[in-house]
Each structure stands twice: as C-alpha cells, then as structure tokens.
C-alpha cells in the first residue's frame, strides 16, 4: 500500500498538473460553454479515463515505448496535434456559419455529453506528453520494489484527481450558462477557443 503522506503528495502534484492550461482544460471549458455542465463533466470523465489508461499502460510497461521510440512518440504527437487542430477548425467553421441562436433553458445543447466525452478521451489519449509526465512522476512516489498493485493505486488517485478537478471546472463554467446563452458571446468564445486549439495543436506538432 502507498503511505498516506506519499499519496497526498502525489495528489497535489497531479492537481497542479491538471490545473495547468492545456488541451484538456480547453476541451472541458468549451464543452461546458456549448453543452452546459453535463457536457463539461462528460468531457472531464473522458479525460479521466484517458489518464487511467495512460497510467495503467505505464504500469504494464507500454508507456515506456514512447520514451525510447522517437518514431512512436512522434506519430502519437502528430495525431494528437491534428485532432486539436480539427477541433479548432470545427469551431472556426461554426463561427463562419454564424448559426448562433439564443439558447433557451430547455434547448438541445450544442455539444452533447456523448460527443464531449469522446473529445475529452481522444484529446488525452492522443497526447503523448501525458504519458511522459506520468512516466517521470510515478517512479518518484514508488519504492524500488514496487508492485503493479501500488502503481495501479497511483492510477486510481490520478484518475480521481482528474475527475474532481474537471467536475469543479465544468460546474464553474456551466454555472455561467445563462451568460453564454447569448449567440454573440458564444460566437466570440468559439472564435477564441478555435484559435487557441489550433495554436495549441501547431505548438504540440512542432515541439520536441
């Protein structure tokens, strides 16, 4: 078992990593803006599942492939960058179409929870830097003779942190749903989010 002090330290580091602005942050925020609290939480659950998959892959030794194989890392990185750019261009196209009617309380969300979950999951799974982050982090919190079970404990903790943080973020953004009901505001946010997603995708693609 992982000691309480070690677990707490690991949780704090994971929380700081989760709160850092990046692809996950943008996907949850945009989902909550366009689909409300439920869509934002769904995106967060997709991200959390991605975190769990990455940490389990590291526990099984699969994640290490990305650090020793430049080709594998580059392929995953470019696919992830392309996906972020795709989401950004999709937002831009929505801005160009200009179909931003005023949202009512019971209107169908612009982004459905199922779509938000898928976007969150793919954004996380196609980001090899998540694997590199945990591959560098996890050994710092495990004893030299650590078992797979102890690594999986950290996986559960990391997943829990992702769920809690994205739940808080989605709730905060979702609480502003009335503000984002304005078609003009949503169009401006789509333009901003689209630009950020495309810019982030390009940055991911060119960074080593």
mmCIF file with all atom_site columns, N, CA and C in Angstrom, residues 56-100:
data_model
loop_
_atom_site.group_PDB
_atom_site.id
_atom_site.type_symbol
_atom_site.label_atom_id
_atom_site.label_alt_id
_atom_site.label_comp_id
_atom_site.label_asym_id
_atom_site.label_entity_id
_atom_site.label_seq_id
_atom_site.pdbx_PDB_ins_code
_atom_site.Cartn_x
_atom_site.Cartn_y
_atom_site.Cartn_z
_atom_site.occupancy
_atom_site.B_iso_or_equiv
_atom_site.pdbx_formal_charge
_atom_site.auth_seq_id
_atom_site.auth_comp_id
_atom_site.auth_asym_id
_atom_site.auth_atom_id
_atom_site.pdbx_PDB_model_num
ATOM 1   N N  . UNK A 1 56  ? -2.109  2.992  -16.360 1.00 0.00 ? 56  UNK A N  1
ATOM 2   C CA . UNK A 1 56  ? -2.104  1.523  -16.424 1.00 0.00 ? 56  UNK A CA 1
ATOM 3   C C  . UNK A 1 56  ? -1.111  1.047  -17.473 1.00 0.00 ? 56  UNK A C  1
ATOM 4   N N  . UNK A 1 57  ? -1.060  1.736  -18.612 1.00 0.00 ? 57  UNK A N  1
ATOM 5   C CA . UNK A 1 57  ? -0.094  1.380  -19.658 1.00 0.00 ? 57  UNK A CA 1
ATOM 6   C C  . UNK A 1 57  ? 1.329   1.494  -19.143 1.00 0.00 ? 57  UNK A C  1
ATOM 7   N N  . UNK A 1 58  ? 1.578   2.514  -18.324 1.00 0.00 ? 58  UNK A N  1
ATOM 8   C CA . UNK A 1 58  ? 2.905   2.679  -17.730 1.00 0.00 ? 58  UNK A CA 1
ATOM 9   C C  . UNK A 1 58  ? 3.188   1.542  -16.755 1.00 0.00 ? 58  UNK A C  1
ATOM 10  N N  . UNK A 1 59  ? 2.168   1.170  -15.972 1.00 0.00 ? 59  UNK A N  1
ATOM 11  C CA . UNK A 1 59  ? 2.338   0.063  -15.023 1.00 0.00 ? 59  UNK A CA 1
ATOM 12  C C  . UNK A 1 59  ? 2.682   -1.230 -15.749 1.00 0.00 ? 59  UNK A C  1
ATOM 13  N N  . UNK A 1 60  ? 2.156   -1.398 -16.955 1.00 0.00 ? 60  UNK A N  1
ATOM 14  C CA . UNK A 1 60  ? 2.409   -2.605 -17.733 1.00 0.00 ? 60  UNK A CA 1
ATOM 15  C C  . UNK A 1 60  ? 3.658   -2.478 -18.613 1.00 0.00 ? 60  UNK A C  1
ATOM 16  N N  . UNK A 1 61  ? 4.272   -1.314 -18.574 1.00 0.00 ? 61  UNK A N  1
ATOM 17  C CA . UNK A 1 61  ? 5.495   -1.107 -19.345 1.00 0.00 ? 61  UNK A CA 1
ATOM 18  C C  . UNK A 1 61  ? 5.275   -0.590 -20.748 1.00 0.00 ? 61  UNK A C  1
ATOM 19  N N  . UNK A 1 62  ? 4.007   -0.436 -21.139 1.00 0.00 ? 62  UNK A N  1
ATOM 20  C CA . UNK A 1 62  ? 3.716   0.007  -22.506 1.00 0.00 ? 62  UNK A CA 1
ATOM 21  C C  . UNK A 1 62  ? 4.098   1.470  -22.704 1.00 0.00 ? 62  UNK A C  1
ATOM 22  N N  . UNK A 1 63  ? 3.847   2.292  -21.678 1.00 0.00 ? 63  UNK A N  1
ATOM 23  C CA . UNK A 1 63  ? 4.120   3.714  -21.797 1.00 0.00 ? 63  UNK A CA 1
ATOM 24  C C  . UNK A 1 63  ? 5.582   4.028  -22.055 1.00 0.00 ? 63  UNK A C  1
ATOM 25  N N  . UNK A 1 64  ? 6.463   3.146  -21.596 1.00 0.00 ? 64  UNK A N  1
ATOM 26  C CA . UNK A 1 64  ? 7.891   3.391  -21.774 1.00 0.00 ? 64  UNK A CA 1
ATOM 27  C C  . UNK A 1 64  ? 8.292   3.394  -23.241 1.00 0.00 ? 64  UNK A C  1
ATOM 28  N N  . UNK A 1 65  ? 7.498   2.760  -24.075 1.00 0.00 ? 65  UNK A N  1
ATOM 29  C CA . UNK A 1 65  ? 7.806   2.714  -25.511 1.00 0.00 ? 65  UNK A CA 1
ATOM 30  C C  . UNK A 1 65  ? 7.904   4.122  -26.087 1.00 0.00 ? 65  UNK A C  1
ATOM 31  N N  . UNK A 1 66  ? 7.064   5.029  -25.593 1.00 0.00 ? 66  UNK A N  1
ATOM 32  C CA . UNK A 1 66  ? 7.050   6.385  -26.116 1.00 0.00 ? 66  UNK A CA 1
ATOM 33  C C  . UNK A 1 66  ? 8.323   7.143  -25.787 1.00 0.00 ? 66  UNK A C  1
ATOM 34  N N  . UNK A 1 67  ? 8.987   6.750  -24.696 1.00 0.00 ? 67  UNK A N  1
ATOM 35  C CA . UNK A 1 67  ? 10.202  7.454  -24.314 1.00 0.00 ? 67  UNK A CA 1
ATOM 36  C C  . UNK A 1 67  ? 11.434  6.892  -24.998 1.00 0.00 ? 67  UNK A C  1
ATOM 37  N N  . UNK A 1 68  ? 11.380  5.652  -25.448 1.00 0.00 ? 68  UNK A N  1
ATOM 38  C CA . UNK A 1 68  ? 12.549  5.039  -26.089 1.00 0.00 ? 68  UNK A CA 1
ATOM 39  C C  . UNK A 1 68  ? 12.406  4.994  -27.608 1.00 0.00 ? 68  UNK A C  1
ATOM 40  N N  . UNK A 1 69  ? 11.206  5.206  -28.105 1.00 0.00 ? 69  UNK A N  1
ATOM 41  C CA . UNK A 1 69  ? 10.983  5.177  -29.549 1.00 0.00 ? 69  UNK A CA 1
ATOM 42  C C  . UNK A 1 69  ? 10.566  6.563  -30.033 1.00 0.00 ? 69  UNK A C  1
ATOM 43  N N  . UNK A 1 70  ? 11.485  7.240  -30.712 1.00 0.00 ? 70  UNK A N  1
ATOM 44  C CA . UNK A 1 70  ? 11.189  8.571  -31.233 1.00 0.00 ? 70  UNK A CA 1
ATOM 45  C C  . UNK A 1 70  ? 10.068  8.506  -32.268 1.00 0.00 ? 70  UNK A C  1
ATOM 46  N N  . UNK A 1 71  ? 10.029  7.430  -33.026 1.00 0.00 ? 71  UNK A N  1
ATOM 47  C CA . UNK A 1 71  ? 9.005   7.286  -34.062 1.00 0.00 ? 71  UNK A CA 1
ATOM 48  C C  . UNK A 1 71  ? 7.620   7.169  -33.428 1.00 0.00 ? 71  UNK A C  1
ATOM 49  N N  . UNK A 1 72  ? 7.483   6.310  -32.408 1.00 0.00 ? 72  UNK A N  1
ATOM 50  C CA . UNK A 1 72  ? 6.191   6.126  -31.741 1.00 0.00 ? 72  UNK A CA 1
ATOM 51  C C  . UNK A 1 72  ? 5.720   7.428  -31.105 1.00 0.00 ? 72  UNK A C  1
ATOM 52  N N  . UNK A 1 73  ? 6.642   8.119  -30.443 1.00 0.00 ? 73  UNK A N  1
ATOM 53  C CA . UNK A 1 73  ? 6.292   9.383  -29.794 1.00 0.00 ? 73  UNK A CA 1
ATOM 54  C C  . UNK A 1 73  ? 5.817   10.401 -30.828 1.00 0.00 ? 73  UNK A C  1
ATOM 55  N N  . UNK A 1 74  ? 6.553   10.512 -31.944 1.00 0.00 ? 74  UNK A N  1
ATOM 56  C CA . UNK A 1 74  ? 6.221   11.484 -32.977 1.00 0.00 ? 74  UNK A CA 1
ATOM 57  C C  . UNK A 1 74  ? 4.876   11.179 -33.632 1.00 0.00 ? 74  UNK A C  1
ATOM 58  N N  . UNK A 1 75  ? 4.617   9.898  -33.889 1.00 0.00 ? 75  UNK A N  1
ATOM 59  C CA . UNK A 1 75  ? 3.350   9.511  -34.526 1.00 0.00 ? 75  UNK A CA 1
ATOM 60  C C  . UNK A 1 75  ? 2.173   9.888  -33.638 1.00 0.00 ? 75  UNK A C  1
ATOM 61  N N  . UNK A 1 76  ? 2.244   9.526  -32.359 1.00 0.00 ? 76  UNK A N  1
ATOM 62  C CA . UNK A 1 76  ? 1.155   9.850  -31.444 1.00 0.00 ? 76  UNK A CA 1
ATOM 63  C C  . UNK A 1 76  ? 1.018   11.366 -31.295 1.00 0.00 ? 76  UNK A C  1
ATOM 64  N N  . UNK A 1 77  ? 2.161   12.049 -31.222 1.00 0.00 ? 77  UNK A N  1
ATOM 65  C CA . UNK A 1 77  ? 2.140   13.507 -31.066 1.00 0.00 ? 77  UNK A CA 1
ATOM 66  C C  . UNK A 1 77  ? 1.465   14.181 -32.261 1.00 0.00 ? 77  UNK A C  1
ATOM 67  N N  . UNK A 1 78  ? 1.804   13.758 -33.466 1.00 0.00 ? 78  UNK A N  1
ATOM 68  C CA . UNK A 1 78  ? 1.239   14.379 -34.661 1.00 0.00 ? 78  UNK A CA 1
ATOM 69  C C  . UNK A 1 78  ? -0.253  14.081 -34.806 1.00 0.00 ? 78  UNK A C  1
ATOM 70  N N  . UNK A 1 79  ? -0.646  12.851 -34.438 1.00 0.00 ? 79  UNK A N  1
ATOM 71  C CA . UNK A 1 79  ? -2.075  12.523 -34.478 1.00 0.00 ? 79  UNK A CA 1
ATOM 72  C C  . UNK A 1 79  ? -2.833  13.395 -33.479 1.00 0.00 ? 79  UNK A C  1
ATOM 73  N N  . UNK A 1 80  ? -2.271  13.541 -32.277 1.00 0.00 ? 80  UNK A N  1
ATOM 74  C CA . UNK A 1 80  ? -2.902  14.387 -31.267 1.00 0.00 ? 80  UNK A CA 1
ATOM 75  C C  . UNK A 1 80  ? -2.973  15.837 -31.702 1.00 0.00 ? 80  UNK A C  1
ATOM 76  N N  . UNK A 1 81  ? -1.893  16.345 -32.322 1.00 0.00 ? 81  UNK A N  1
ATOM 77  C CA . UNK A 1 81  ? -1.878  17.723 -32.806 1.00 0.00 ? 81  UNK A CA 1
ATOM 78  C C  . UNK A 1 81  ? -2.941  17.918 -33.889 1.00 0.00 ? 81  UNK A C  1
ATOM 79  N N  . UNK A 1 82  ? -3.050  16.941 -34.784 1.00 0.00 ? 82  UNK A N  1
ATOM 80  C CA . UNK A 1 82  ? -4.047  17.019 -35.853 1.00 0.00 ? 82  UNK A CA 1
ATOM 81  C C  . UNK A 1 82  ? -5.461  17.038 -35.275 1.00 0.00 ? 82  UNK A C  1
ATOM 82  N N  . UNK A 1 83  ? -5.688  16.279 -34.206 1.00 0.00 ? 83  UNK A N  1
ATOM 83  C CA . UNK A 1 83  ? -7.018  16.233 -33.597 1.00 0.00 ? 83  UNK A CA 1
ATOM 84  C C  . UNK A 1 83  ? -7.362  17.586 -32.961 1.00 0.00 ? 83  UNK A C  1
ATOM 85  N N  . UNK A 1 84  ? -6.378  18.210 -32.291 1.00 0.00 ? 84  UNK A N  1
ATOM 86  C CA . UNK A 1 84  ? -6.618  19.526 -31.699 1.00 0.00 ? 84  UNK A CA 1
ATOM 87  C C  . UNK A 1 84  ? -6.920  20.555 -32.789 1.00 0.00 ? 84  UNK A C  1
ATOM 88  N N  . UNK A 1 85  ? -6.157  20.500 -33.876 1.00 0.00 ? 85  UNK A N  1
ATOM 89  C CA . UNK A 1 85  ? -6.398  21.424 -34.982 1.00 0.00 ? 85  UNK A CA 1
ATOM 90  C C  . UNK A 1 85  ? -7.780  21.176 -35.591 1.00 0.00 ? 85  UNK A C  1
ATOM 91  N N  . UNK A 1 86  ? -8.172  19.907 -35.685 1.00 0.00 ? 86  UNK A N  1
ATOM 92  C CA . UNK A 1 86  ? -9.506  19.562 -36.195 1.00 0.00 ? 86  UNK A CA 1
ATOM 93  C C  . UNK A 1 86  ? -10.593 20.201 -35.333 1.00 0.00 ? 86  UNK A C  1
ATOM 94  N N  . UNK A 1 87  ? -10.451 20.107 -34.006 1.00 0.00 ? 87  UNK A N  1
ATOM 95  C CA . UNK A 1 87  ? -11.442 20.705 -33.112 1.00 0.00 ? 87  UNK A CA 1
ATOM 96  C C  . UNK A 1 87  ? -11.468 22.227 -33.269 1.00 0.00 ? 87  UNK A C  1
ATOM 97  N N  . UNK A 1 88  ? -10.280 22.819 -33.426 1.00 0.00 ? 88  UNK A N  1
ATOM 98  C CA . UNK A 1 88  ? -10.211 24.258 -33.604 1.00 0.00 ? 88  UNK A CA 1
ATOM 99  C C  . UNK A 1 88  ? -10.851 24.710 -34.905 1.00 0.00 ? 88  UNK A C  1
ATOM 100 N N  . UNK A 1 89  ? -10.555 24.003 -35.983 1.00 0.00 ? 89  UNK A N  1
ATOM 101 C CA . UNK A 1 89  ? -11.146 24.345 -37.289 1.00 0.00 ? 89  UNK A CA 1
ATOM 102 C C  . UNK A 1 89  ? -12.660 24.158 -37.245 1.00 0.00 ? 89  UNK A C  1
ATOM 103 N N  . UNK A 1 90  ? -13.099 23.124 -36.535 1.00 0.00 ? 90  UNK A N  1
ATOM 104 C CA . UNK A 1 90  ? -14.539 22.890 -36.386 1.00 0.00 ? 90  UNK A CA 1
ATOM 105 C C  . UNK A 1 90  ? -15.211 24.087 -35.710 1.00 0.00 ? 90  UNK A C  1
ATOM 106 N N  . UNK A 1 91  ? -14.539 24.652 -34.705 1.00 0.00 ? 91  UNK A N  1
ATOM 107 C CA . UNK A 1 91  ? -15.068 25.840 -34.028 1.00 0.00 ? 91  UNK A CA 1
ATOM 108 C C  . UNK A 1 91  ? -15.067 27.030 -34.971 1.00 0.00 ? 91  UNK A C  1
ATOM 109 N N  . UNK A 1 92  ? -14.023 27.184 -35.759 1.00 0.00 ? 92  UNK A N  1
ATOM 110 C CA . UNK A 1 92  ? -13.952 28.279 -36.733 1.00 0.00 ? 92  UNK A CA 1
ATOM 111 C C  . UNK A 1 92  ? -15.079 28.187 -37.769 1.00 0.00 ? 92  UNK A C  1
ATOM 112 N N  . UNK A 1 93  ? -15.344 26.965 -38.228 1.00 0.00 ? 93  UNK A N  1
ATOM 113 C CA . UNK A 1 93  ? -16.404 26.774 -39.210 1.00 0.00 ? 93  UNK A CA 1
ATOM 114 C C  . UNK A 1 93  ? -17.758 27.166 -38.627 1.00 0.00 ? 93  UNK A C  1
ATOM 115 N N  . UNK A 1 94  ? -17.937 26.870 -37.347 1.00 0.00 ? 94  UNK A N  1
ATOM 116 C CA . UNK A 1 94  ? -19.182 27.275 -36.687 1.00 0.00 ? 94  UNK A CA 1
ATOM 117 C C  . UNK A 1 94  ? -19.290 28.798 -36.663 1.00 0.00 ? 94  UNK A C  1
ATOM 118 N N  . UNK A 1 95  ? -18.161 29.465 -36.418 1.00 0.00 ? 95  UNK A N  1
ATOM 119 C CA . UNK A 1 95  ? -18.150 30.928 -36.422 1.00 0.00 ? 95  UNK A CA 1
ATOM 120 C C  . UNK A 1 95  ? -18.498 31.455 -37.810 1.00 0.00 ? 95  UNK A C  1
ATOM 121 N N  . UNK A 1 96  ? -17.936 30.828 -38.837 1.00 0.00 ? 96  UNK A N  1
ATOM 122 C CA . UNK A 1 96  ? -18.182 31.276 -40.210 1.00 0.00 ? 96  UNK A CA 1
ATOM 123 C C  . UNK A 1 96  ? -19.652 31.099 -40.597 1.00 0.00 ? 96  UNK A C  1
ATOM 124 N N  . UNK A 1 97  ? -20.236 29.955 -40.168 1.00 0.00 ? 97  UNK A N  1
ATOM 125 C CA . UNK A 1 97  ? -21.650 29.732 -40.490 1.00 0.00 ? 97  UNK A CA 1
ATOM 126 C C  . UNK A 1 97  ? -22.537 30.747 -39.783 1.00 0.00 ? 97  UNK A C  1
ATOM 127 N N  . UNK A 1 98  ? -22.136 31.126 -38.574 1.00 0.00 ? 98  UNK A N  1
ATOM 128 C CA . UNK A 1 98  ? -22.855 32.155 -37.840 1.00 0.00 ? 98  UNK A CA 1
ATOM 129 C C  . UNK A 1 98  ? -24.213 31.736 -37.327 1.00 0.00 ? 98  UNK A C  1
ATOM 130 N N  . UNK A 1 99  ? -24.469 30.439 -37.186 1.00 0.00 ? 99  UNK A N  1
ATOM 131 C CA . UNK A 1 99  ? -25.774 29.951 -36.718 1.00 0.00 ? 99  UNK A CA 1
ATOM 132 C C  . UNK A 1 99  ? -25.766 29.903 -35.196 1.00 0.00 ? 99  UNK A C  1
ATOM 133 N N  . UNK A 1 100 ? -25.939 31.048 -34.564 1.00 0.00 ? 100 UNK A N  1
ATOM 134 C CA . UNK A 1 100 ? -25.884 31.154 -33.106 1.00 0.00 ? 100 UNK A CA 1
ATOM 135 C C  . UNK A 1 100 ? -27.193 31.737 -32.587 1.00 0.00 ? 100 UNK A C  1
#
